[in-house]
Coordinates of N, CA and C in Angstrom, one line a residue:
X2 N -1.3 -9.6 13.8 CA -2.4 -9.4 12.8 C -3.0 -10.7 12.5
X3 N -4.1 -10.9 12.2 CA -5.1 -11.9 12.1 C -5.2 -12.3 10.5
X4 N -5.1 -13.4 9.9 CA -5.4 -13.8 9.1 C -6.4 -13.0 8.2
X5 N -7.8 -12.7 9.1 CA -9.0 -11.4 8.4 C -8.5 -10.8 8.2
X6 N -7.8 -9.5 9.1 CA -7.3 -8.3 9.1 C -6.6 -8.1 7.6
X7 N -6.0 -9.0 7.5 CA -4.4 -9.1 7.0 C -5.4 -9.0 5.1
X8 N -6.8 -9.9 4.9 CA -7.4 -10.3 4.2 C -8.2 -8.7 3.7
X9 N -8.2 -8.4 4.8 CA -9.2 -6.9 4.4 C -8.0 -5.8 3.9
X10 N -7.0 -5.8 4.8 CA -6.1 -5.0 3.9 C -5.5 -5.2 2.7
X11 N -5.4 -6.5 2.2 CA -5.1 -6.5 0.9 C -6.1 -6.5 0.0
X12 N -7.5 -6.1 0.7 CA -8.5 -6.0 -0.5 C -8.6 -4.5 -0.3
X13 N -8.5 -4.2 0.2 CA -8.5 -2.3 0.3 C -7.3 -1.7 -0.4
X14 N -6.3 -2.4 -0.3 CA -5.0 -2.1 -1.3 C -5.5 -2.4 -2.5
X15 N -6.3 -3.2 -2.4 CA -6.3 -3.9 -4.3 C -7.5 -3.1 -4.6
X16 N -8.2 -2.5 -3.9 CA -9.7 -1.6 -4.1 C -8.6 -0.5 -4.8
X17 N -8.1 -0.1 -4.0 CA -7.7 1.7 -4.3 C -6.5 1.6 -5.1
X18 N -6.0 0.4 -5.7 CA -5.3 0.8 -6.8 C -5.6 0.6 -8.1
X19 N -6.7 -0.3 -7.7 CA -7.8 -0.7 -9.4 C -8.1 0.6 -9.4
X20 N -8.8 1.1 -8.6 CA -9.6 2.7 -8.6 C -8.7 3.9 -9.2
X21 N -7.6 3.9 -8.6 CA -6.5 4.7 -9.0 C -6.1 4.2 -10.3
X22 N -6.2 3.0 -11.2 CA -5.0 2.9 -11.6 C -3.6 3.2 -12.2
X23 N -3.0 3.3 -12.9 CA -1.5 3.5 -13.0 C -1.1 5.2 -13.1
X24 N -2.1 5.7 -13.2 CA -2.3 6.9 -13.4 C -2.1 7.9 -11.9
X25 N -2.6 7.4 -11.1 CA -2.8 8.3 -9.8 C -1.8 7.3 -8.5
X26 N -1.5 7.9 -7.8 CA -1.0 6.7 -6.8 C -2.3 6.9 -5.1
X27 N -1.9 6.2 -4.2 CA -2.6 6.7 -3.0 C -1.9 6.6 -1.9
X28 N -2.1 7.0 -0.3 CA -1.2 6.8 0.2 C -1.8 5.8 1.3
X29 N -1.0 4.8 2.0 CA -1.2 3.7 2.4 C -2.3 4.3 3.9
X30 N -1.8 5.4 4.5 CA -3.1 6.1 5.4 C -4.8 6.0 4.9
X31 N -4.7 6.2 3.5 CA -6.1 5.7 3.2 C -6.8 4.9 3.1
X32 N -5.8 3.7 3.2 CA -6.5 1.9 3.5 C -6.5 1.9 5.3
X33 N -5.6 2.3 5.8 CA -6.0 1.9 7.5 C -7.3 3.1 7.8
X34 N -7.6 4.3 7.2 CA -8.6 5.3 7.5 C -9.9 4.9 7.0
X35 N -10.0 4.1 6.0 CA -11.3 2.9 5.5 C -11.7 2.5 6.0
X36 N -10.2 1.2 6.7 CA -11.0 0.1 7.3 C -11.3 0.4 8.9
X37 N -10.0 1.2 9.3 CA -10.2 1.6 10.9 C -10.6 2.9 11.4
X38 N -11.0 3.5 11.0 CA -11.9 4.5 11.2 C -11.0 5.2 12.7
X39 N -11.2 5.3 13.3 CA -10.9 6.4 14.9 C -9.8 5.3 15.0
X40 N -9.2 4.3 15.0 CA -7.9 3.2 15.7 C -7.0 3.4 14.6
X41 N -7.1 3.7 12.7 CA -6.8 3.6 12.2 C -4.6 3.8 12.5
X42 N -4.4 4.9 13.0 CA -3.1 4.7 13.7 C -2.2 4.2 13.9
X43 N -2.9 3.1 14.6 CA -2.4 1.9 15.0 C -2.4 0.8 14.3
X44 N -3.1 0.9 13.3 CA -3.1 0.0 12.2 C -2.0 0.0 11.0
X45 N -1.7 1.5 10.9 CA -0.4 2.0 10.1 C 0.7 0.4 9.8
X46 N 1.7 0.1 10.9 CA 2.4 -0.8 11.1 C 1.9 -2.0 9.8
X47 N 0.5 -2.4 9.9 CA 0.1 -4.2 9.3 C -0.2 -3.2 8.0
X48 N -0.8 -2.3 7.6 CA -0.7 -1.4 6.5 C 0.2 -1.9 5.6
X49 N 1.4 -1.3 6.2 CA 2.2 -1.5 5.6 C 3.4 -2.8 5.3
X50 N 3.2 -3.7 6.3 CA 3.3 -4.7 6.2 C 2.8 -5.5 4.9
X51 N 1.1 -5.1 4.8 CA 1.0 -6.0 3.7 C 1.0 -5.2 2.3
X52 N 1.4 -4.3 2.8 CA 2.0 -3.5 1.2 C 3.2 -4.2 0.8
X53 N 4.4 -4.1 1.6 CA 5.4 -5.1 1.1 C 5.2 -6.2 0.7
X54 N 4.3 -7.1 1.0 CA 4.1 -8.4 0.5 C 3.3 -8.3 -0.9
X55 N 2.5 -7.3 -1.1 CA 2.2 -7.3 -2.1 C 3.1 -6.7 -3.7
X56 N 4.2 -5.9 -2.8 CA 5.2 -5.1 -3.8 C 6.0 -6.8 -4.1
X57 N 5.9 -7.2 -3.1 CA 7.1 -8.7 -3.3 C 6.0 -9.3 -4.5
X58 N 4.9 -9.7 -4.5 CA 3.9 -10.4 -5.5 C 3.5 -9.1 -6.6
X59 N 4.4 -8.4 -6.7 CA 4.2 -7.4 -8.2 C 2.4 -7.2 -8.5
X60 N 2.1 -6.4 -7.2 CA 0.9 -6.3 -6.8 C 0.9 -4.7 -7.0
X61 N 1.8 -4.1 -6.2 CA 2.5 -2.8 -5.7 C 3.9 -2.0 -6.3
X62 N 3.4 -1.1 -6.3 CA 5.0 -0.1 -6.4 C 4.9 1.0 -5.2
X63 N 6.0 1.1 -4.3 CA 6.4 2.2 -3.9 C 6.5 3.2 -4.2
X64 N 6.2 4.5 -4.0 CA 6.8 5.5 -4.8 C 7.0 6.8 -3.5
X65 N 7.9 7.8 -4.1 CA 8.4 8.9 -3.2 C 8.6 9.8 -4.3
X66 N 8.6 11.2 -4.1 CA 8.4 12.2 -5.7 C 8.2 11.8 -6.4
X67 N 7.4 11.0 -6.4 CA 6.8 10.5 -8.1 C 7.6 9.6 -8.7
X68 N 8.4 9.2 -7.9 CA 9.4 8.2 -8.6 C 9.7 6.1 -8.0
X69 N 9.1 5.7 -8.3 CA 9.2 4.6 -8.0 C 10.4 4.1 -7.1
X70 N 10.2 3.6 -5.9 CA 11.9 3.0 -4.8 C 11.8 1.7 -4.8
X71 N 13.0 1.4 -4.5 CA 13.3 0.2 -4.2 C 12.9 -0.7 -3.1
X72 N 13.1 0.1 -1.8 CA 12.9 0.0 -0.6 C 11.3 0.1 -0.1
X73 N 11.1 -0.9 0.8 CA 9.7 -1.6 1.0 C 9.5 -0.7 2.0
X74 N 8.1 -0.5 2.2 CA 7.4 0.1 2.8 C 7.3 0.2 4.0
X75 N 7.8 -0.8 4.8 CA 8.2 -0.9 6.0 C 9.3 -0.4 6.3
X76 N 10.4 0.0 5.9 CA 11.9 0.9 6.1 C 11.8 2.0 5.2
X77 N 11.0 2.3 4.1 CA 11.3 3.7 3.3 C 10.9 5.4 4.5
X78 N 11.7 5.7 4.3 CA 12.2 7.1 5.0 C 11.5 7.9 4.5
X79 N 10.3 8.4 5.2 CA 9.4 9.6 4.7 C 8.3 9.5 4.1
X80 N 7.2 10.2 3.5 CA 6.5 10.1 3.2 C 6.2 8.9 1.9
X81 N 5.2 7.8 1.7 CA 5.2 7.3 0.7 C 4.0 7.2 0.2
X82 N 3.9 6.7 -1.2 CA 2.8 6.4 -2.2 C 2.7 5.2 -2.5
X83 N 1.9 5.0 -2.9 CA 1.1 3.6 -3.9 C 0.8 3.1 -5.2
X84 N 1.0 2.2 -5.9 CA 0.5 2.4 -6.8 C 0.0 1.3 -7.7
X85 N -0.9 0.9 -8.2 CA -0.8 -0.2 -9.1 C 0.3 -0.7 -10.1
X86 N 1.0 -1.9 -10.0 CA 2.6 -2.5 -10.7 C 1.9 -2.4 -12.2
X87 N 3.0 -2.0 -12.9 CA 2.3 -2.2 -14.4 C 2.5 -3.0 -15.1
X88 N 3.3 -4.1 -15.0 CA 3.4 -5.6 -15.4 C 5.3 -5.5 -15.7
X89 N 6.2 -4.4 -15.4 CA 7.1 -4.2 -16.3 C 8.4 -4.1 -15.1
X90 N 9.4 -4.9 -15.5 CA 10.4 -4.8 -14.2 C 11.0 -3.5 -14.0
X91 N 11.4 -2.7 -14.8 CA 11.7 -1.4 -15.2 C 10.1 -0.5 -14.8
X92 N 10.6 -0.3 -13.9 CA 8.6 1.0 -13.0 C 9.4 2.3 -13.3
X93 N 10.7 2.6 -13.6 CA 11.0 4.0 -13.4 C 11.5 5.0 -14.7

């Protein structure tokens, strides 16, 4: 992943969870379906890549039934969500 790339997804993360915020979550398919239109797919992988980096910079929360995880986005099992961090170590 490219330096840009890497630059555009974390402003598409930080778009859709200002937009959302704390209130709604989104799910990481709708930043690669923004930026990549028909390739988006294959973009999943750096998606989520820079989601963990941003969960690591209290940017991000994971979430799965509505409940905040531990586990970064790149190994969580199953479907996941997004969400703007609310400033608080305790998300659950």
């Amino acid at each position: 992943m490219t330096k840009e790339i890497e630059q555009q997804i974390k402003e598409e993360h930080q778009r859709l969870a200002d937009l959302r915020g704390l209130e709604s979550t989104y799910c990481p398919s709708e930043v690669a379906r923004n930026l990549f239109h028909e390739d988006w797919r294959d973009q999943m992988d750096n998606v989520r890549i820079v989601a963990d980096q941003m969960v690591e910079n209290e940017l991000l929360v994971i979430m799965q039934k509505g409940n905040v995880i531990d586990e970064l986005a790149t190994i969580a099992k199953g479907p996941i969500r997004l969400r703007r961090f609310d400033g608080s170590k305790d998300q659950r």
